[in-house]
């Protein structure tokens, strides 16, 4: 375990609490980074609420991970949901598996099932914590520990694990015997909705586990960390001509 990075990540978390107090939240998706951050938060006794978004398409294993974390630390994770009317309208207009037919429809699904629910959560806070790391993609190569200018939500973002490697994440989990998502044992790297996540082969790009049917140039973020202009949803009926884009 890299004690220097652990200490630094704890410092980032403590600085965030000192600056924002009750106006700080951690929206967690319960991947490996989430396990590390929750353990750090609980070890330090930091009163940071943990929230997750139940998109309606999550794998059962995510709920098992949530319950294992709750049991280990004696906490309750707040689970928030998309607006059911928005989901109904989207499915009525485009079908339940719209995300497979066009990039715009995949972004619309992420917008309604993830981005808007998170926006409703963040409306009550000044800042949030993420588990993003520089190693995850070229787009994140220069990820700072603190982002003052979030283009999506206008909130301050803290990335305490920005300089951690995947190996360091797992060294921590094993050393601390932290509960982790069961799908990591089945070769899943990045975990999201069941229908949009798959295991990857040894040596394969981790991004191959998400939205793998899209061209690699567009299979990027889900909208939680990119400008809204890049995820503008199409109107019902639009965006379906480009099947297989
Ligand atoms: S990951 Fe897939 S199912 Fe989940 S919100 Fe995005 S497009 Fe929809």
mmCIF file of N, CA, C and O and ligand atoms in Angstrom, residues 55 57-58 90 96 98-99 105-114 192-197 210-211 213 222, ligand 1:
data_model
loop_
_atom_site.group_PDB
_atom_site.id
_atom_site.type_symbol
_atom_site.label_atom_id
_atom_site.label_comp_id
_atom_site.label_asym_id
_atom_site.label_seq_id
_atom_site.Cartn_x
_atom_site.Cartn_y
_atom_site.Cartn_z
ATOM 1 N N UNK A 55 -30.027 3.644 -11.438
ATOM 2 C CA UNK A 55 -30.506 4.009 -12.778
ATOM 3 C C UNK A 55 -31.700 3.181 -13.226
ATOM 4 O O UNK A 55 -32.335 3.483 -14.220
ATOM 5 N N UNK A 57 -31.118 0.137 -14.151
ATOM 6 C CA UNK A 57 -30.490 -0.894 -14.985
ATOM 7 C C UNK A 57 -29.223 -1.449 -14.318
ATOM 8 O O UNK A 57 -28.379 -2.046 -14.977
ATOM 9 N N UNK A 58 -29.083 -1.267 -13.014
ATOM 10 C CA UNK A 58 -27.868 -1.723 -12.338
ATOM 11 C C UNK A 58 -27.883 -3.238 -12.140
ATOM 12 O O UNK A 58 -28.946 -3.841 -11.991
ATOM 13 N N UNK A 90 -39.147 8.478 -22.220
ATOM 14 C CA UNK A 90 -38.010 8.070 -23.048
ATOM 15 C C UNK A 90 -38.223 6.658 -23.599
ATOM 16 O O UNK A 90 -38.009 6.416 -24.803
ATOM 17 N N UNK A 96 -36.867 0.267 -24.713
ATOM 18 C CA UNK A 96 -36.073 0.068 -23.484
ATOM 19 C C UNK A 96 -34.566 -0.022 -23.726
ATOM 20 O O UNK A 96 -33.778 0.291 -22.843
ATOM 21 N N UNK A 98 -32.743 1.632 -26.068
ATOM 22 C CA UNK A 98 -32.413 2.705 -27.013
ATOM 23 C C UNK A 98 -30.918 2.956 -27.141
ATOM 24 O O UNK A 98 -30.421 3.332 -28.211
ATOM 25 N N UNK A 99 -30.191 2.732 -26.069
ATOM 26 C CA UNK A 99 -28.750 3.050 -26.030
ATOM 27 C C UNK A 99 -27.936 2.255 -27.048
ATOM 28 O O UNK A 99 -26.836 2.637 -27.397
ATOM 29 N N UNK A 105 -28.808 8.470 -28.560
ATOM 30 C CA UNK A 105 -29.800 7.834 -27.686
ATOM 31 C C UNK A 105 -29.143 7.274 -26.427
ATOM 32 O O UNK A 105 -29.738 7.281 -25.345
ATOM 33 N N UNK A 106 -27.914 6.816 -26.568
ATOM 34 C CA UNK A 106 -27.186 6.375 -25.370
ATOM 35 C C UNK A 106 -26.959 7.569 -24.431
ATOM 36 O O UNK A 106 -27.151 7.484 -23.218
ATOM 37 N N UNK A 107 -26.606 8.699 -25.016
ATOM 38 C CA UNK A 107 -26.398 9.883 -24.181
ATOM 39 C C UNK A 107 -27.706 10.349 -23.551
ATOM 40 O O UNK A 107 -27.727 10.827 -22.418
ATOM 41 N N UNK A 108 -28.801 10.224 -24.310
ATOM 42 C CA UNK A 108 -30.100 10.585 -23.740
ATOM 43 C C UNK A 108 -30.421 9.700 -22.533
ATOM 44 O O UNK A 108 -30.871 10.183 -21.491
ATOM 45 N N UNK A 109 -30.162 8.391 -22.674
ATOM 46 C CA UNK A 109 -30.432 7.466 -21.570
ATOM 47 C C UNK A 109 -29.587 7.829 -20.348
ATOM 48 O O UNK A 109 -30.098 7.902 -19.229
ATOM 49 N N UNK A 110 -28.289 8.086 -20.570
ATOM 50 C CA UNK A 110 -27.424 8.482 -19.455
ATOM 51 C C UNK A 110 -27.883 9.813 -18.859
ATOM 52 O O UNK A 110 -27.821 10.006 -17.640
ATOM 53 N N UNK A 111 -28.333 10.698 -19.711
ATOM 54 C CA UNK A 111 -28.803 12.002 -19.230
ATOM 55 C C UNK A 111 -29.990 11.825 -18.275
ATOM 56 O O UNK A 111 -30.013 12.390 -17.179
ATOM 57 N N UNK A 112 -30.955 11.021 -18.694
ATOM 58 C CA UNK A 112 -32.175 10.882 -17.886
ATOM 59 C C UNK A 112 -31.960 9.976 -16.681
ATOM 60 O O UNK A 112 -32.447 10.249 -15.584
ATOM 61 N N UNK A 113 -31.197 8.909 -16.867
ATOM 62 C CA UNK A 113 -31.036 7.954 -15.761
ATOM 63 C C UNK A 113 -29.924 8.333 -14.781
ATOM 64 O O UNK A 113 -29.909 7.852 -13.656
ATOM 65 N N UNK A 114 -28.943 9.153 -15.235
ATOM 66 C CA UNK A 114 -27.810 9.464 -14.342
ATOM 67 C C UNK A 114 -27.570 10.960 -14.140
ATOM 68 O O UNK A 114 -27.446 11.415 -13.012
ATOM 69 N N UNK A 192 -20.960 -0.162 -14.336
ATOM 70 C CA UNK A 192 -22.090 0.764 -14.377
ATOM 71 C C UNK A 192 -23.363 -0.025 -14.530
ATOM 72 O O UNK A 192 -23.595 -0.992 -13.801
ATOM 73 N N UNK A 193 -24.201 0.362 -15.489
ATOM 74 C CA UNK A 193 -25.433 -0.377 -15.749
ATOM 75 C C UNK A 193 -25.098 -1.759 -16.328
ATOM 76 O O UNK A 193 -24.139 -1.902 -17.088
ATOM 77 N N UNK A 194 -25.934 -2.759 -15.985
ATOM 78 C CA UNK A 194 -25.660 -4.135 -16.405
ATOM 79 C C UNK A 194 -25.608 -4.263 -17.920
ATOM 80 O O UNK A 194 -24.758 -4.978 -18.472
ATOM 81 N N UNK A 195 -26.487 -3.550 -18.604
ATOM 82 C CA UNK A 195 -26.593 -3.672 -20.055
ATOM 83 C C UNK A 195 -25.475 -2.952 -20.796
ATOM 84 O O UNK A 195 -25.289 -3.165 -21.995
ATOM 85 N N UNK A 196 -24.741 -2.103 -20.115
ATOM 86 C CA UNK A 196 -23.709 -1.299 -20.770
ATOM 87 C C UNK A 196 -22.322 -1.592 -20.224
ATOM 88 O O UNK A 196 -21.387 -0.818 -20.441
ATOM 89 N N UNK A 197 -22.174 -2.679 -19.494
ATOM 90 C CA UNK A 197 -20.898 -3.026 -18.869
ATOM 91 C C UNK A 197 -20.599 -4.492 -19.150
ATOM 92 O O UNK A 197 -21.493 -5.323 -19.096
ATOM 93 N N UNK A 210 -17.093 -0.692 -21.428
ATOM 94 C CA UNK A 210 -18.276 0.175 -21.398
ATOM 95 C C UNK A 210 -18.662 0.570 -22.813
ATOM 96 O O UNK A 210 -17.820 0.996 -23.582
ATOM 97 N N UNK A 211 -19.916 0.493 -23.186
ATOM 98 C CA UNK A 211 -20.454 0.936 -24.490
ATOM 99 C C UNK A 211 -19.563 0.437 -25.632
ATOM 100 O O UNK A 211 -19.225 1.188 -26.541
ATOM 101 N N UNK A 213 -20.052 -1.268 -28.152
ATOM 102 C CA UNK A 213 -20.595 -1.294 -29.513
ATOM 103 C C UNK A 213 -20.390 0.037 -30.244
ATOM 104 O O UNK A 213 -20.593 0.105 -31.442
ATOM 105 N N UNK A 222 -20.059 9.302 -19.598
ATOM 106 C CA UNK A 222 -21.504 9.107 -19.626
ATOM 107 C C UNK A 222 -22.249 10.425 -19.476
ATOM 108 O O UNK A 222 -23.470 10.445 -19.496
HETATM 109 S S1 LIG B 1 -25.033 3.261 -18.853
HETATM 110 FE FE1 LIG B 1 -26.492 2.456 -20.407
HETATM 111 S S2 LIG B 1 -28.423 1.887 -19.333
HETATM 112 FE FE2 LIG B 1 -27.109 3.123 -17.949
HETATM 113 S S3 LIG B 1 -27.908 5.163 -18.168
HETATM 114 FE FE3 LIG B 1 -26.193 5.009 -19.621
HETATM 115 S S4 LIG B 1 -27.039 4.253 -21.571
HETATM 116 FE FE4 LIG B 1 -28.620 4.014 -19.962
#
